[in-house]
Every structure is written in structure tokens, then in C-alpha cells.
Amino acid sequence: MGIILWQRGVGLLRNSRMFLLMLLLPLLFTFAFSNMGTASKISIPLHDEEGSPLSQKAVSYLNRSSSYQFVPVSLEKLKVEVAEGRAEAGIIIPKGFSEGMASGKVEIQMVKSKDSTIIPSLQGMIQLSLIKMHTEQTGVKAILHSLTQLGLDVNRPQVTPRVEELLAERWKETLPVATAGKTAEGSKAFRYDPKLQSSLGFMLFFVIYSIIFSLSEMLNDRRQGIWDRLLISPLRKGEIYLGNFLYSFMVGYGQLLILLGASRLLFGVDWGEGWGPILFLLAIYTVTIAAFGMLLSGFVKNTQQLNAVVPIFAVSFAMLGGAFWPLEVVTSPWLITVAKGIPLYYPMSAIKEILLHQQGWNVVWLPTVVLLLMAALFMGIGVRLFERKGGEYR
């Protein structure tokens, strides 16, 4: 079995263009589709007259907005951009901002040439951001005062940033208002992350090509008579099948691991901290697709036929399994039923549950059982068909 893995690995190194292409295409499609339809932020010029650490922190709070991007500029440039209509409005943080923040009476100046629809939204966003900043700063002062009363040294430079960080995390965890949404038909609203959807979907889609095409070497061996020579070698038949199967698994799983890291580095896709359930489910998915590749290899006679049928099944799996778009938007019950018979559906839905709804191993076991049953069925039928087709070449 080891000699088969070695031979396949050397062949992959000599002809690695297909593997590299299957790495590049998911990244290109993720970049294109994850940014499609996302609205860009409205640019708002901002001039900081005070220039203090507190006013700079206020700018960072304002830039947490998902709708506006505050760009620091000079006062003259701010007035020119607003006057010439290149900006809807301009924001000035005046001198005395720190004193106003301490007293709870902050004034932010807005420069505008005319009223527009974004002005009320912009004013409300600025107000809410500064209220949150004032609340957090007040909390930090109270905590530092309490620590001082306990006799602790709070003058060290790392104390205040750490308190601010912990308070911000606590603020996120204990927000006083929670919302739950439903559509007009009464179905539960779903969370959607375009980067996660695109990255995970195209990753699971393109790995189908890599896994199944790696098994096409068995068809070449059968056509060239190498398969018959392997059968009369000291290798047992099970070792020959297992070697080819392990090779396709290593190619597919290696591609998935590379794409996981690349999507996180290039696009900032958050795969969470608990990698165990995700990596385990991707391994089971790889096994299932390799078994399905064995099934297709048993049906076809040569690599040309395999190359023709693989795109049909891969695209169908991606469309029906939720790789190209979230299945939550599909309203047809029979399409959802069909999706549950497709291997790609299970890692796609389970991994999104893990990442978007903070689930764990509890959502992994059912997909694992279903995928392993599929793999056993595909592999059993595929080997029998491959054996039968092999007799036609003798």
C-alpha cells in the first residue's frame, strides 16, 4: 500500500496544475461572491481639533458603525468636500471634548450644506456611539477607583487597557435587550455571513473535483494494464483499493486544510476557536466524497467519461446542497428533502450551526452517521462495479 501512495504522490508533484487550480478557484470565487451585494460605507470627513487620546478613541468608536466611515481630514478639506457636495456632511470634534466627556455634556459639530436623508441617521449613530463610550469610560473609572480602595496599584500602563477590554467584553455578553426576528410567513429568521457562506461553499464544491479526479488514476491503470500487474503482485487487492482511497483522501483533506487557513488569512473568515468538530466533519465529508468517486469510477469506462460526469454531479451537489446559496431562502419542501440526500448538505449546514449559533459536537453526530452510511453504500457498489468493468479489459 505504501508503494501506491508513493507512486501517486510523485505523480501529483509532477502534474500539480490541477491541484493548484482547485486551490486558487475557491479563493477567487470567495473573494467575488462574499463582496457581492454588500453595501459600502458612506464616507464622512472628520476633523479632530482637540487631538487628545480621548478624542482619538471617540473616532475609533464612531468607526465601529457598519454604515459610516469617518475619515480624518483638515478643517479646510472638510469644508471644501461638504461645499462641493462630495460629502453629505462633515464632523468636527471641538476643543474641550475631554472635559465635556468627563462632565457628560459633549458637543459635536456637524457641517452640512443641505439637509439630506442620512443626516438624522448620522446624528443618531454619533449620539449612540458617544453615549456608549461615556458609559464604558465611567465604568472604567469606577472599577479603577474600587481597585485603588482595595490597595492595588492601578498606575501601571497595562491596567487601564485591560480593564477597558474586560468591560467591553462584559458589555457584549450582558446587553439588556435581545431581539428575535420572524418573517411574515412565521418562519424563524436566520443569520447570514456572506464570507462564511462563500468560503465554506466553494471549498466543499471544488474539493469534489480534486478527490474524484485523483481516483481517475485507477482508470488509467486499468486501461494500461497496470491494474492487472498489481493484482498478481504481492499486494493484496484490499491494499490496492485502500492505497488509492487513502491517496484521494489525503489530496482532498489537504486541500480543505489549506483553504481553511487561506480564507482566514486573506478574507478574515472566522472559523472560531473550537476546530475539533469542524475538522472532524470535514474528514468524514472527504471520506464520503472519495467513496462517491469510487462509485463513479465503477460506472464509467475511462477518464474521458469521468471528466464528463464529474461536473454534472459536482454542480448539482453544490446547487442543491446549499453551497452556492443558503438553503434557508429555499421555500420548496421537496427541494429541502432532496438536499438531505446529498453529502455536501451535511457539513454545510452543521458547520454553519457551529459557527453562527455557537453549537458544538452535538450537531456533528447525526451528519457523521448519515455520511458514513452513504460512504459505505457508495464504496460497496463502486468496488463491485469496478471489478465487473475490470473483467471487460482482460
XYZ file of C-alpha atoms in Angstrom:
394
model
C 0.000 0.000 0.000
C 2.849 2.357 0.748
C 4.264 1.977 -2.753
C 0.911 3.025 -4.197
C 0.827 6.144 -2.022
C 4.407 6.943 -3.022
C 3.674 6.475 -6.716
C 0.538 8.629 -6.569
C 2.358 11.326 -4.595
C 5.192 11.504 -7.133
C 2.614 11.758 -9.919
C 0.886 14.621 -8.100
C 4.158 16.534 -7.757
C 4.907 16.087 -11.439
C 1.458 17.222 -12.523
C 0.240 19.555 -9.799
C -1.528 22.091 -12.007
C -4.987 20.665 -11.349
C -4.432 20.649 -7.576
C -3.167 24.241 -7.601
C -6.114 25.302 -9.738
C -8.536 23.741 -7.260
C -6.825 25.801 -4.543
C -6.952 29.052 -6.475
C -10.521 28.887 -7.782
C -12.273 28.664 -4.363
C -10.328 31.707 -3.174
C -11.199 33.702 -6.300
C -14.882 32.793 -6.092
C -14.950 33.546 -2.363
C -13.480 36.986 -2.983
C -16.014 37.723 -5.728
C -19.168 36.349 -4.115
C -18.537 37.382 -0.499
C -18.383 41.031 -1.568
C -21.309 40.826 -3.977
C -24.295 42.777 -2.820
C -22.629 44.214 0.288
C -23.165 47.912 0.677
C -20.087 50.097 1.060
C -19.833 52.515 3.949
C -20.653 56.191 3.465
C -17.514 58.282 3.828
C -17.797 61.172 6.285
C -14.892 63.647 6.646
C -13.915 64.292 10.268
C -11.663 66.931 11.800
C -10.310 66.477 15.325
C -9.489 69.896 16.741
C -8.530 68.594 20.174
C -6.250 65.749 19.090
C -6.239 64.140 22.523
C -6.149 60.392 23.232
C -9.793 60.572 24.284
C -10.902 62.290 21.080
C -8.959 59.738 19.030
C -10.719 56.993 20.941
C -14.033 58.675 20.058
C -13.092 58.393 16.373
C -12.496 54.652 16.811
C -15.914 54.305 18.453
C -17.550 56.136 15.563
C -15.803 53.893 13.045
C -17.415 50.825 14.583
C -20.501 51.807 12.610
C -21.495 49.419 9.825
C -22.871 52.299 7.725
C -20.347 55.149 8.008
C -16.600 55.513 7.650
C -15.127 58.615 9.331
C -12.025 59.855 7.517
C -9.739 62.288 9.395
C -9.054 65.396 7.276
C -8.017 69.004 7.784
C -10.672 71.592 8.538
C -10.209 73.250 5.141
C -10.610 69.975 3.244
C -13.698 69.115 5.266
C -15.386 72.383 4.327
C -14.444 72.008 0.660
C -15.780 68.431 0.413
C -19.088 69.425 2.015
C -19.431 72.625 -0.020
C -18.744 70.850 -3.318
C -21.160 68.015 -2.499
C -18.538 65.257 -2.297
C -19.679 64.567 1.269
C -23.173 64.719 2.737
C -21.834 66.203 5.978
C -18.669 66.731 7.967
C -17.964 66.163 11.663
C -15.787 68.358 13.908
C -14.623 67.238 17.339
C -14.035 70.596 19.067
C -11.529 71.550 21.707
C -12.754 70.784 25.204
C -14.101 67.412 24.143
C -12.357 65.600 27.014
C -13.773 67.980 29.618
C -17.230 67.601 28.098
C -16.936 63.830 28.175
C -15.972 63.958 31.856
C -18.987 66.124 32.696
C -21.371 64.231 30.453
C -22.034 67.231 28.189
C -20.348 66.656 24.852
C -20.890 68.807 21.795
C -20.010 67.520 18.351
C -20.241 69.969 15.461
C -21.751 68.956 12.137
C -21.087 70.815 8.899
C -23.637 70.382 6.112
C -24.596 72.313 3.002
C -28.165 70.975 2.857
C -30.425 68.556 4.609
C -30.385 65.001 3.313
C -31.876 61.661 4.255
C -28.728 60.454 6.034
C -28.470 63.401 8.467
C -30.932 62.061 11.090
C -29.343 58.597 10.883
C -25.852 60.074 11.185
C -26.836 62.186 14.179
C -28.433 59.226 15.945
C -25.410 56.993 15.300
C -22.991 59.630 16.672
C -25.134 60.116 19.750
C -25.388 56.404 20.493
C -21.649 55.866 19.949
C -20.693 58.660 22.342
C -23.225 57.500 24.941
C -21.710 54.031 24.840
C -18.207 55.480 25.077
C -19.174 57.667 28.057
C -20.826 54.710 29.788
C -17.775 52.500 29.336
C -15.381 55.242 30.431
C -17.468 55.859 33.547
C -17.403 52.159 34.301
C -13.616 52.037 33.862
C -13.153 54.927 36.289
C -15.410 53.263 38.851
C -13.521 49.970 38.605
C -10.121 51.675 38.872
C -11.353 53.622 41.901
C -12.539 50.385 43.537
C -9.191 48.736 42.858
C -7.426 51.734 44.425
C -9.633 51.451 47.501
C -8.518 47.831 47.791
C -4.896 48.964 47.865
C -3.991 47.755 44.364
C -1.647 49.638 42.072
C -3.663 50.883 39.045
C -0.971 53.204 37.680
C 0.791 50.510 35.680
C 0.307 51.096 31.919
C -1.322 47.722 31.226
C -4.042 48.008 33.898
C -6.375 50.546 32.276
C -6.382 48.912 28.769
C -7.059 45.523 30.350
C -9.984 46.881 32.374
C -11.395 48.533 29.232
C -11.075 45.253 27.329
C -12.804 43.201 30.024
C -15.568 45.773 30.416
C -16.173 45.827 26.656
C -16.430 42.010 26.609
C -18.801 42.074 29.565
C -20.902 44.730 27.813
C -21.342 42.436 24.795
C -22.325 39.491 26.982
C -24.942 41.331 29.072
C -26.726 43.601 26.638
C -30.098 44.481 28.208
C -32.094 43.961 25.006
C -32.286 40.820 22.881
C -34.164 40.562 19.594
C -35.655 37.641 17.729
C -36.996 38.000 14.218
C -39.562 36.142 12.152
C -40.576 36.524 8.546
C -44.112 37.401 7.510
C -44.833 33.695 6.977
C -43.785 32.965 10.541
C -40.528 31.124 9.885
C -37.548 31.829 12.089
C -35.065 34.410 10.812
C -31.590 33.094 10.064
C -28.120 34.528 10.432
C -26.149 35.027 7.246
C -22.424 35.584 6.900
C -21.526 36.086 3.204
C -17.830 35.348 3.716
C -18.534 32.141 5.610
C -21.181 31.051 3.105
C -18.943 31.652 0.096
C -15.736 30.309 1.615
C -17.273 27.120 3.002
C -19.495 26.518 -0.027
C -16.817 26.860 -2.688
C -14.356 24.925 -0.545
C -16.687 21.927 -0.329
C -17.614 22.287 -4.001
C -14.162 22.380 -5.577
C -12.726 19.651 -3.379
C -15.113 17.247 -5.131
C -13.095 17.679 -8.325
C -9.754 17.107 -6.603
C -10.900 13.962 -4.805
C -12.639 12.283 -7.717
C -10.017 13.210 -10.303
C -7.345 11.750 -8.024
C -9.160 8.415 -8.315
C -9.033 8.611 -12.102
C -5.537 7.124 -11.876
C -7.215 3.800 -11.183
C -8.974 4.033 -14.539
C -5.675 4.778 -16.291
C -4.072 1.808 -14.539
C -6.897 -0.436 -15.689
C -6.713 0.806 -19.297
C -2.915 0.461 -19.479
C -2.845 -2.995 -17.904
C -1.059 -1.781 -14.756
C -4.026 -2.852 -12.640
C -3.633 -6.486 -13.710
C 0.073 -6.416 -12.848
C -0.798 -5.020 -9.412
C -3.251 -7.858 -8.872
C -0.560 -10.510 -9.417
C 1.959 -8.620 -7.259
C 2.453 -9.431 -3.556
C -0.048 -6.663 -2.771
C -3.483 -7.861 -1.748
C -6.473 -6.450 -3.599
C -7.760 -4.716 -0.460
C -4.414 -2.936 -0.044
C -4.572 -1.685 -3.629
C -8.040 -0.214 -3.145
C -7.142 1.186 0.271
C -3.961 2.815 -1.070
C -5.854 4.616 -3.818
C -8.611 5.572 -1.381
C -6.127 6.974 1.155
C -4.393 8.941 -1.581
C -7.642 10.599 -2.672
C -8.486 11.313 0.991
C -5.101 12.939 1.621
C -5.418 15.102 -1.501
C -8.919 16.257 -0.592
C -8.346 16.782 3.124
C -5.044 18.545 2.496
C -6.815 20.926 0.111
C -9.507 21.661 2.716
C -6.921 22.413 5.414
C -5.024 24.780 3.116
C -8.233 26.585 2.157
C -9.282 26.911 5.808
C -6.061 28.727 6.623
C -6.030 30.789 3.430
C -9.606 32.005 3.866
C -8.847 33.089 7.417
C -5.670 34.953 6.419
C -6.930 36.502 3.181
C -10.596 37.211 3.927
C -10.775 37.187 7.709
C -13.257 34.290 7.812
C -13.853 33.463 11.468
C -13.692 29.682 11.883
C -13.987 30.007 15.641
C -11.662 28.600 18.258
C -13.046 25.071 18.575
C -11.611 23.488 15.433
C -12.252 19.906 16.542
C -15.869 19.441 15.317
C -15.157 21.269 12.042
C -12.021 19.292 11.182
C -13.701 16.021 12.137
C -16.760 16.731 9.970
C -14.600 17.772 7.017
C -12.690 14.484 7.329
C -15.922 12.483 7.231
C -17.110 14.518 4.232
C -13.826 13.795 2.441
C -14.267 10.064 3.059
C -17.800 10.209 1.652
C -16.784 12.092 -1.492
C -13.885 9.673 -2.040
C -16.354 6.798 -1.781
C -18.654 8.567 -4.245
C -15.678 8.953 -6.579
C -15.177 5.206 -6.335
C -18.837 4.763 -7.308
C -18.426 6.969 -10.389
C -15.194 5.174 -11.308
C -17.139 1.927 -11.281
C -19.794 3.267 -13.624
C -17.539 4.794 -16.299
C -15.100 3.069 -18.608
C -12.339 5.671 -18.911
C -11.134 9.056 -17.652
C -12.845 10.899 -20.516
C -16.235 9.686 -19.341
C -15.317 10.511 -15.741
C -14.294 14.045 -16.712
C -17.686 14.461 -18.397
C -19.868 13.303 -15.492
C -17.989 14.827 -12.532
C -19.014 18.468 -13.281
C -22.650 17.383 -13.568
C -22.681 15.806 -10.123
C -20.439 18.447 -8.503
C -22.566 21.382 -9.660
C -25.770 19.558 -8.738
C -24.428 18.817 -5.270
C -23.433 22.449 -4.793
C -26.747 23.879 -6.005
C -28.991 21.512 -4.069
C -26.743 21.145 -1.008
C -26.529 24.837 -0.159
C -23.013 25.694 -1.322
C -23.999 28.437 -3.781
C -26.744 29.988 -1.629
C -28.143 29.339 1.868
C -30.919 26.756 1.943
C -32.809 28.966 4.394
C -34.017 31.015 1.420
C -35.406 27.928 -0.335
C -39.160 27.644 0.201
C -39.820 24.378 -1.655
C -40.210 21.455 0.797
C -39.295 18.848 -1.806
C -36.024 20.627 -2.637
C -35.105 20.560 1.061
C -35.923 16.860 1.110
C -33.717 16.243 -1.938
C -30.895 18.250 -0.309
C -30.821 15.812 2.611
C -29.795 13.066 0.213
C -26.680 14.974 -0.884
C -23.370 14.609 1.040
C -22.471 18.301 0.780
C -25.630 19.319 2.666
C -24.452 17.878 5.979
C -21.084 19.615 6.514
C -22.510 22.827 5.060
C -25.422 23.005 7.491
C -23.592 21.612 10.533
C -20.548 23.884 10.253
C -22.774 26.944 9.891
C -24.625 25.843 13.022
C -21.307 25.540 14.852
C -20.043 28.969 13.813
C -23.204 31.071 13.616
C -25.123 29.590 16.537
C -22.250 28.566 18.840
C -23.020 24.851 18.645
C -20.514 22.074 19.267
C -20.143 18.325 18.931
C -23.898 17.899 19.423
C -24.598 18.905 15.795
C -21.845 16.665 14.388
C -23.013 13.152 15.273
C -26.118 12.885 13.075
C -24.328 14.187 9.932
C -21.454 11.822 10.705
C -23.715 8.768 10.841
C -25.511 9.751 7.627
C -22.264 10.455 5.761
C -20.659 7.186 6.870
C -23.714 5.231 5.742
C -23.501 6.988 2.370
C -19.782 6.222 2.157
C -20.321 2.523 2.908
C -23.047 2.314 0.251
C -21.038 4.196 -2.381
C -17.880 2.209 -1.701
C -19.567 -1.177 -1.743
C -21.364 -0.574 -5.038
C -18.369 1.190 -6.576
C -15.904 -1.623 -5.896
C -18.288 -4.253 -7.281
C -18.836 -2.209 -10.457
C -15.123 -1.532 -10.834
C -14.392 -5.237 -10.515
C -17.030 -6.058 -13.123
C -15.738 -3.404 -15.537
C -12.213 -4.676 -14.980
C -13.196 -8.045 -16.421
C -14.094 -6.380 -19.695
C -10.457 -5.312 -20.167
C -8.990 -8.779 -19.716
